[in-house]
């Protein structure tokens, strides 16, 4: 129970925000099963992630960029602003149009979101450039994660609220950590795929 004078840890917005994330993942799963039914099991799970990734970039981070360019999240009054205000309890920079955060999110929405869609197409259609796009996308994601937190770490993390488990382990660690762990795994997958190509004799060499 929250102490007197302190807001409750879980509010309606908290629940709606977490349910929205689950809903986005569910939509990504459905899309992957529909359009990736001819791909391997591993690639279908990659597609689940990529659909989820693209949905988050366009439907959550896109509105964040817009609000940050015309004002800021803290003074905005709409559904998306309420979701970002909830996350802003863990990292205040998202509330007040921090230049580093907005710059990264511009790159994320414009470039990374498009790369995710292009990679989805490349996997579904089994295109030769699949792993080039996959490596590029993963490097962008990892760079974005590093630049999101490193500047704040270097000045003592004044904007991060780590006083309770929800903000630390769910908002900061989990929801940012998955954009480190999954891209790292996809980089490893691309490494393995390129190594297999090197080990497989080409048709011209066999003739």
PDB file of N, CA and C in Angstrom, residues 118-193:
ATOM      1  N   UNK A 118      11.042  -3.491 -43.880  1.00  0.00           N
ATOM      2  CA  UNK A 118      11.803  -4.046 -45.000  1.00  0.00           C
ATOM      3  C   UNK A 118      12.324  -5.439 -44.665  1.00  0.00           C
ATOM      4  N   UNK A 119      12.758  -5.635 -43.413  1.00  0.00           N
ATOM      5  CA  UNK A 119      13.241  -6.950 -43.004  1.00  0.00           C
ATOM      6  C   UNK A 119      12.097  -7.970 -42.974  1.00  0.00           C
ATOM      7  N   UNK A 120      10.938  -7.545 -42.542  1.00  0.00           N
ATOM      8  CA  UNK A 120       9.763  -8.432 -42.590  1.00  0.00           C
ATOM      9  C   UNK A 120       9.532  -8.911 -44.018  1.00  0.00           C
ATOM     10  N   UNK A 121       9.568  -7.983 -44.959  1.00  0.00           N
ATOM     11  CA  UNK A 121       9.371  -8.337 -46.367  1.00  0.00           C
ATOM     12  C   UNK A 121      10.470  -9.286 -46.845  1.00  0.00           C
ATOM     13  N   UNK A 122      11.713  -8.988 -46.460  1.00  0.00           N
ATOM     14  CA  UNK A 122      12.843  -9.812 -46.906  1.00  0.00           C
ATOM     15  C   UNK A 122      12.746 -11.235 -46.380  1.00  0.00           C
ATOM     16  N   UNK A 123      12.267 -11.401 -45.157  1.00  0.00           N
ATOM     17  CA  UNK A 123      12.126 -12.747 -44.583  1.00  0.00           C
ATOM     18  C   UNK A 123      10.982 -13.495 -45.249  1.00  0.00           C
ATOM     19  N   UNK A 124       9.843 -12.826 -45.396  1.00  0.00           N
ATOM     20  CA  UNK A 124       8.678 -13.485 -45.987  1.00  0.00           C
ATOM     21  C   UNK A 124       8.959 -13.918 -47.426  1.00  0.00           C
ATOM     22  N   UNK A 125       9.655 -13.063 -48.171  1.00  0.00           N
ATOM     23  CA  UNK A 125       9.935 -13.338 -49.586  1.00  0.00           C
ATOM     24  C   UNK A 125      11.282 -14.028 -49.794  1.00  0.00           C
ATOM     25  N   UNK A 126      11.993 -14.319 -48.695  1.00  0.00           N
ATOM     26  CA  UNK A 126      13.283 -15.006 -48.762  1.00  0.00           C
ATOM     27  C   UNK A 126      14.269 -14.273 -49.678  1.00  0.00           C
ATOM     28  N   UNK A 127      14.430 -12.980 -49.435  1.00  0.00           N
ATOM     29  CA  UNK A 127      15.298 -12.145 -50.262  1.00  0.00           C
ATOM     30  C   UNK A 127      16.766 -12.319 -49.867  1.00  0.00           C
ATOM     31  N   UNK A 128      17.649 -12.112 -50.848  1.00  0.00           N
ATOM     32  CA  UNK A 128      19.076 -12.317 -50.608  1.00  0.00           C
ATOM     33  C   UNK A 128      19.672 -11.289 -49.647  1.00  0.00           C
ATOM     34  N   UNK A 129      19.034 -10.131 -49.537  1.00  0.00           N
ATOM     35  CA  UNK A 129      19.568  -9.053 -48.685  1.00  0.00           C
ATOM     36  C   UNK A 129      19.046  -9.129 -47.254  1.00  0.00           C
ATOM     37  N   UNK A 130      18.381 -10.206 -46.891  1.00  0.00           N
ATOM     38  CA  UNK A 130      17.768 -10.329 -45.570  1.00  0.00           C
ATOM     39  C   UNK A 130      18.748 -10.030 -44.439  1.00  0.00           C
ATOM     40  N   UNK A 131      19.915 -10.688 -44.442  1.00  0.00           N
ATOM     41  CA  UNK A 131      20.819 -10.541 -43.299  1.00  0.00           C
ATOM     42  C   UNK A 131      21.562  -9.209 -43.300  1.00  0.00           C
ATOM     43  N   UNK A 132      21.727  -8.588 -44.463  1.00  0.00           N
ATOM     44  CA  UNK A 132      22.287  -7.231 -44.491  1.00  0.00           C
ATOM     45  C   UNK A 132      21.357  -6.279 -43.752  1.00  0.00           C
ATOM     46  N   UNK A 133      20.054  -6.366 -44.045  1.00  0.00           N
ATOM     47  CA  UNK A 133      19.071  -5.515 -43.366  1.00  0.00           C
ATOM     48  C   UNK A 133      18.988  -5.876 -41.891  1.00  0.00           C
ATOM     49  N   UNK A 134      19.030  -7.158 -41.576  1.00  0.00           N
ATOM     50  CA  UNK A 134      18.921  -7.599 -40.191  1.00  0.00           C
ATOM     51  C   UNK A 134      20.082  -7.076 -39.352  1.00  0.00           C
ATOM     52  N   UNK A 135      21.288  -7.151 -39.875  1.00  0.00           N
ATOM     53  CA  UNK A 135      22.454  -6.645 -39.149  1.00  0.00           C
ATOM     54  C   UNK A 135      22.358  -5.130 -38.967  1.00  0.00           C
ATOM     55  N   UNK A 136      21.968  -4.429 -40.024  1.00  0.00           N
ATOM     56  CA  UNK A 136      21.831  -2.975 -39.946  1.00  0.00           C
ATOM     57  C   UNK A 136      20.803  -2.575 -38.907  1.00  0.00           C
ATOM     58  N   UNK A 137      19.650  -3.233 -38.929  1.00  0.00           N
ATOM     59  CA  UNK A 137      18.588  -2.942 -37.971  1.00  0.00           C
ATOM     60  C   UNK A 137      19.057  -3.186 -36.542  1.00  0.00           C
ATOM     61  N   UNK A 138      19.711  -4.318 -36.309  1.00  0.00           N
ATOM     62  CA  UNK A 138      20.141  -4.666 -34.953  1.00  0.00           C
ATOM     63  C   UNK A 138      21.182  -3.693 -34.416  1.00  0.00           C
ATOM     64  N   UNK A 139      22.094  -3.271 -35.259  1.00  0.00           N
ATOM     65  CA  UNK A 139      23.100  -2.298 -34.838  1.00  0.00           C
ATOM     66  C   UNK A 139      22.425  -0.971 -34.465  1.00  0.00           C
ATOM     67  N   UNK A 140      21.443  -0.566 -35.266  1.00  0.00           N
ATOM     68  CA  UNK A 140      20.698   0.660 -34.951  1.00  0.00           C
ATOM     69  C   UNK A 140      19.981   0.542 -33.611  1.00  0.00           C
ATOM     70  N   UNK A 141      19.355  -0.615 -33.365  1.00  0.00           N
ATOM     71  CA  UNK A 141      18.637  -0.820 -32.103  1.00  0.00           C
ATOM     72  C   UNK A 141      19.590  -0.768 -30.907  1.00  0.00           C
ATOM     73  N   UNK A 142      20.736  -1.435 -31.034  1.00  0.00           N
ATOM     74  CA  UNK A 142      21.703  -1.461 -29.937  1.00  0.00           C
ATOM     75  C   UNK A 142      22.301  -0.077 -29.704  1.00  0.00           C
ATOM     76  N   UNK A 143      22.587   0.642 -30.779  1.00  0.00           N
ATOM     77  CA  UNK A 143      23.093   2.011 -30.652  1.00  0.00           C
ATOM     78  C   UNK A 143      22.060   2.888 -29.937  1.00  0.00           C
ATOM     79  N   UNK A 144      20.806   2.728 -30.329  1.00  0.00           N
ATOM     80  CA  UNK A 144      19.752   3.507 -29.692  1.00  0.00           C
ATOM     81  C   UNK A 144      19.645   3.233 -28.205  1.00  0.00           C
ATOM     82  N   UNK A 145      19.752   1.961 -27.824  1.00  0.00           N
ATOM     83  CA  UNK A 145      19.702   1.617 -26.402  1.00  0.00           C
ATOM     84  C   UNK A 145      20.861   2.223 -25.624  1.00  0.00           C
ATOM     85  N   UNK A 146      22.053   2.139 -26.199  1.00  0.00           N
ATOM     86  CA  UNK A 146      23.235   2.697 -25.523  1.00  0.00           C
ATOM     87  C   UNK A 146      23.115   4.214 -25.349  1.00  0.00           C
ATOM     88  N   UNK A 147      22.713   4.907 -26.416  1.00  0.00           N
ATOM     89  CA  UNK A 147      22.632   6.365 -26.360  1.00  0.00           C
ATOM     90  C   UNK A 147      21.426   6.855 -25.571  1.00  0.00           C
ATOM     91  N   UNK A 148      20.460   5.993 -25.339  1.00  0.00           N
ATOM     92  CA  UNK A 148      19.339   6.373 -24.485  1.00  0.00           C
ATOM     93  C   UNK A 148      19.795   6.533 -23.044  1.00  0.00           C
ATOM     94  N   UNK A 149      20.666   5.628 -22.584  1.00  0.00           N
ATOM     95  CA  UNK A 149      21.022   5.620 -21.166  1.00  0.00           C
ATOM     96  C   UNK A 149      22.414   6.141 -20.841  1.00  0.00           C
ATOM     97  N   UNK A 150      23.385   5.958 -21.729  1.00  0.00           N
ATOM     98  CA  UNK A 150      24.751   6.342 -21.404  1.00  0.00           C
ATOM     99  C   UNK A 150      24.896   7.818 -21.026  1.00  0.00           C
ATOM    100  N   UNK A 151      24.297   8.778 -21.772  1.00  0.00           N
ATOM    101  CA  UNK A 151      24.445  10.179 -21.372  1.00  0.00           C
ATOM    102  C   UNK A 151      23.954  10.457 -19.948  1.00  0.00           C
ATOM    103  N   UNK A 152      22.859   9.786 -19.558  1.00  0.00           N
ATOM    104  CA  UNK A 152      22.334  10.008 -18.205  1.00  0.00           C
ATOM    105  C   UNK A 152      23.204   9.320 -17.158  1.00  0.00           C
ATOM    106  N   UNK A 153      23.736   8.136 -17.488  1.00  0.00           N
ATOM    107  CA  UNK A 153      24.633   7.453 -16.557  1.00  0.00           C
ATOM    108  C   UNK A 153      25.870   8.300 -16.259  1.00  0.00           C
ATOM    109  N   UNK A 154      26.388   8.974 -17.278  1.00  0.00           N
ATOM    110  CA  UNK A 154      27.629   9.734 -17.119  1.00  0.00           C
ATOM    111  C   UNK A 154      27.475  10.927 -16.189  1.00  0.00           C
ATOM    112  N   UNK A 155      26.245  11.370 -15.984  1.00  0.00           N
ATOM    113  CA  UNK A 155      26.016  12.493 -15.058  1.00  0.00           C
ATOM    114  C   UNK A 155      25.320  12.041 -13.780  1.00  0.00           C
ATOM    115  N   UNK A 156      25.362  10.739 -13.510  1.00  0.00           N
ATOM    116  CA  UNK A 156      24.824  10.228 -12.252  1.00  0.00           C
ATOM    117  C   UNK A 156      23.374   9.811 -12.270  1.00  0.00           C
ATOM    118  N   UNK A 157      22.780   9.662 -13.437  1.00  0.00           N
ATOM    119  CA  UNK A 157      21.391   9.197 -13.605  1.00  0.00           C
ATOM    120  C   UNK A 157      20.374  10.025 -12.827  1.00  0.00           C
ATOM    121  N   UNK A 158      20.412  11.357 -12.954  1.00  0.00           N
ATOM    122  CA  UNK A 158      19.469  12.175 -12.181  1.00  0.00           C
ATOM    123  C   UNK A 158      18.022  12.041 -12.637  1.00  0.00           C
ATOM    124  N   UNK A 159      17.818  11.559 -13.852  1.00  0.00           N
ATOM    125  CA  UNK A 159      16.458  11.487 -14.391  1.00  0.00           C
ATOM    126  C   UNK A 159      15.802  10.128 -14.228  1.00  0.00           C
ATOM    127  N   UNK A 160      16.555   9.144 -13.749  1.00  0.00           N
ATOM    128  CA  UNK A 160      16.029   7.785 -13.622  1.00  0.00           C
ATOM    129  C   UNK A 160      15.508   7.538 -12.218  1.00  0.00           C
ATOM    130  N   UNK A 161      14.306   7.004 -12.137  1.00  0.00           N
ATOM    131  CA  UNK A 161      13.688   6.682 -10.853  1.00  0.00           C
ATOM    132  C   UNK A 161      13.789   5.175 -10.625  1.00  0.00           C
ATOM    133  N   UNK A 162      14.671   4.773  -9.748  1.00  0.00           N
ATOM    134  CA  UNK A 162      14.874   3.342  -9.466  1.00  0.00           C
ATOM    135  C   UNK A 162      14.436   2.985  -8.047  1.00  0.00           C
ATOM    136  N   UNK A 163      13.512   3.769  -7.495  1.00  0.00           N
ATOM    137  CA  UNK A 163      13.125   3.592  -6.095  1.00  0.00           C
ATOM    138  C   UNK A 163      12.147   2.453  -5.866  1.00  0.00           C
ATOM    139  N   UNK A 164      11.538   1.926  -6.913  1.00  0.00           N
ATOM    140  CA  UNK A 164      10.630   0.786  -6.712  1.00  0.00           C
ATOM    141  C   UNK A 164      10.785  -0.197  -7.849  1.00  0.00           C
ATOM    142  N   UNK A 165      10.336  -1.420  -7.631  1.00  0.00           N
ATOM    143  CA  UNK A 165      10.571  -2.510  -8.576  1.00  0.00           C
ATOM    144  C   UNK A 165       9.885  -2.292  -9.913  1.00  0.00           C
ATOM    145  N   UNK A 166       8.706  -1.658  -9.928  1.00  0.00           N
ATOM    146  CA  UNK A 166       7.985  -1.475 -11.184  1.00  0.00           C
ATOM    147  C   UNK A 166       8.769  -0.580 -12.137  1.00  0.00           C
ATOM    148  N   UNK A 167       9.210   0.558 -11.639  1.00  0.00           N
ATOM    149  CA  UNK A 167       9.931   1.489 -12.498  1.00  0.00           C
ATOM    150  C   UNK A 167      11.297   0.938 -12.885  1.00  0.00           C
ATOM    151  N   UNK A 168      12.000   0.302 -11.957  1.00  0.00           N
ATOM    152  CA  UNK A 168      13.340  -0.205 -12.248  1.00  0.00           C
ATOM    153  C   UNK A 168      13.301  -1.449 -13.125  1.00  0.00           C
ATOM    154  N   UNK A 169      12.620  -2.497 -12.658  1.00  0.00           N
ATOM    155  CA  UNK A 169      12.726  -3.801 -13.315  1.00  0.00           C
ATOM    156  C   UNK A 169      11.778  -3.991 -14.488  1.00  0.00           C
ATOM    157  N   UNK A 170      10.635  -3.328 -14.457  1.00  0.00           N
ATOM    158  CA  UNK A 170       9.684  -3.483 -15.563  1.00  0.00           C
ATOM    159  C   UNK A 170       9.902  -2.398 -16.612  1.00  0.00           C
ATOM    160  N   UNK A 171       9.796  -1.128 -16.217  1.00  0.00           N
ATOM    161  CA  UNK A 171       9.886  -0.043 -17.190  1.00  0.00           C
ATOM    162  C   UNK A 171      11.303   0.129 -17.735  1.00  0.00           C
ATOM    163  N   UNK A 172      12.286   0.210 -16.857  1.00  0.00           N
ATOM    164  CA  UNK A 172      13.648   0.506 -17.308  1.00  0.00           C
ATOM    165  C   UNK A 172      14.403  -0.732 -17.788  1.00  0.00           C
ATOM    166  N   UNK A 173      14.426  -1.782 -16.969  1.00  0.00           N
ATOM    167  CA  UNK A 173      15.240  -2.948 -17.314  1.00  0.00           C
ATOM    168  C   UNK A 173      14.554  -3.813 -18.367  1.00  0.00           C
ATOM    169  N   UNK A 174      13.315  -4.241 -18.112  1.00  0.00           N
ATOM    170  CA  UNK A 174      12.668  -5.173 -19.039  1.00  0.00           C
ATOM    171  C   UNK A 174      12.371  -4.524 -20.388  1.00  0.00           C
ATOM    172  N   UNK A 175      11.639  -3.391 -20.371  1.00  0.00           N
ATOM    173  CA  UNK A 175      11.186  -2.818 -21.635  1.00  0.00           C
ATOM    174  C   UNK A 175      12.310  -2.207 -22.459  1.00  0.00           C
ATOM    175  N   UNK A 176      13.441  -1.929 -21.841  1.00  0.00           N
ATOM    176  CA  UNK A 176      14.606  -1.514 -22.618  1.00  0.00           C
ATOM    177  C   UNK A 176      15.531  -2.692 -22.886  1.00  0.00           C
ATOM    178  N   UNK A 177      15.569  -3.633 -21.950  1.00  0.00           N
ATOM    179  CA  UNK A 177      16.456  -4.787 -22.099  1.00  0.00           C
ATOM    180  C   UNK A 177      16.100  -5.678 -23.265  1.00  0.00           C
ATOM    181  N   UNK A 178      14.798  -5.802 -23.571  1.00  0.00           N
ATOM    182  CA  UNK A 178      14.423  -6.674 -24.689  1.00  0.00           C
ATOM    183  C   UNK A 178      14.940  -6.115 -26.012  1.00  0.00           C
ATOM    184  N   UNK A 179      15.140  -4.786 -26.089  1.00  0.00           N
ATOM    185  CA  UNK A 179      15.696  -4.190 -27.301  1.00  0.00           C
ATOM    186  C   UNK A 179      17.221  -4.270 -27.323  1.00  0.00           C
ATOM    187  N   UNK A 180      17.785  -4.936 -26.336  1.00  0.00           N
ATOM    188  CA  UNK A 180      19.206  -5.277 -26.349  1.00  0.00           C
ATOM    189  C   UNK A 180      19.364  -6.777 -26.593  1.00  0.00           C
ATOM    190  N   UNK A 181      18.614  -7.572 -25.851  1.00  0.00           N
ATOM    191  CA  UNK A 181      18.746  -9.030 -25.924  1.00  0.00           C
ATOM    192  C   UNK A 181      18.324  -9.550 -27.300  1.00  0.00           C
ATOM    193  N   UNK A 182      17.155  -9.136 -27.788  1.00  0.00           N
ATOM    194  CA  UNK A 182      16.665  -9.666 -29.071  1.00  0.00           C
ATOM    195  C   UNK A 182      17.555  -9.239 -30.241  1.00  0.00           C
ATOM    196  N   UNK A 183      17.919  -7.964 -30.369  1.00  0.00           N
ATOM    197  CA  UNK A 183      18.849  -7.618 -31.452  1.00  0.00           C
ATOM    198  C   UNK A 183      20.179  -8.361 -31.363  1.00  0.00           C
ATOM    199  N   UNK A 184      20.676  -8.583 -30.147  1.00  0.00           N
ATOM    200  CA  UNK A 184      21.921  -9.344 -29.998  1.00  0.00           C
ATOM    201  C   UNK A 184      21.752 -10.771 -30.502  1.00  0.00           C
ATOM    202  N   UNK A 185      20.616 -11.394 -30.197  1.00  0.00           N
ATOM    203  CA  UNK A 185      20.341 -12.746 -30.683  1.00  0.00           C
ATOM    204  C   UNK A 185      20.204 -12.777 -32.202  1.00  0.00           C
ATOM    205  N   UNK A 186      19.594 -11.742 -32.760  1.00  0.00           N
ATOM    206  CA  UNK A 186      19.442 -11.693 -34.215  1.00  0.00           C
ATOM    207  C   UNK A 186      20.787 -11.468 -34.908  1.00  0.00           C
ATOM    208  N   UNK A 187      21.662 -10.707 -34.282  1.00  0.00           N
ATOM    209  CA  UNK A 187      23.015 -10.557 -34.823  1.00  0.00           C
ATOM    210  C   UNK A 187      23.727 -11.909 -34.843  1.00  0.00           C
ATOM    211  N   UNK A 188      23.564 -12.663 -33.775  1.00  0.00           N
ATOM    212  CA  UNK A 188      24.161 -13.998 -33.711  1.00  0.00           C
ATOM    213  C   UNK A 188      23.577 -14.895 -34.793  1.00  0.00           C
ATOM    214  N   UNK A 189      22.268 -14.796 -35.014  1.00  0.00           N
ATOM    215  CA  UNK A 189      21.637 -15.587 -36.075  1.00  0.00           C
ATOM    216  C   UNK A 189      22.217 -15.218 -37.437  1.00  0.00           C
ATOM    217  N   UNK A 190      22.408 -13.932 -37.698  1.00  0.00           N
ATOM    218  CA  UNK A 190      22.976 -13.497 -38.971  1.00  0.00           C
ATOM    219  C   UNK A 190      24.418 -13.973 -39.117  1.00  0.00           C
ATOM    220  N   UNK A 191      25.167 -13.922 -38.020  1.00  0.00           N
ATOM    221  CA  UNK A 191      26.554 -14.424 -38.034  1.00  0.00           C
ATOM    222  C   UNK A 191      26.582 -15.889 -38.448  1.00  0.00           C
ATOM    223  N   UNK A 192      25.683 -16.674 -37.848  1.00  0.00           N
ATOM    224  CA  UNK A 192      25.628 -18.098 -38.167  1.00  0.00           C
ATOM    225  C   UNK A 192      25.232 -18.319 -39.627  1.00  0.00           C
ATOM    226  N   UNK A 193      24.283 -17.537 -40.107  1.00  0.00           N
ATOM    227  CA  UNK A 193      23.823 -17.695 -41.486  1.00  0.00           C
ATOM    228  C   UNK A 193      24.928 -17.354 -42.481  1.00  0.00           C
TER     229      UNK A 193
END
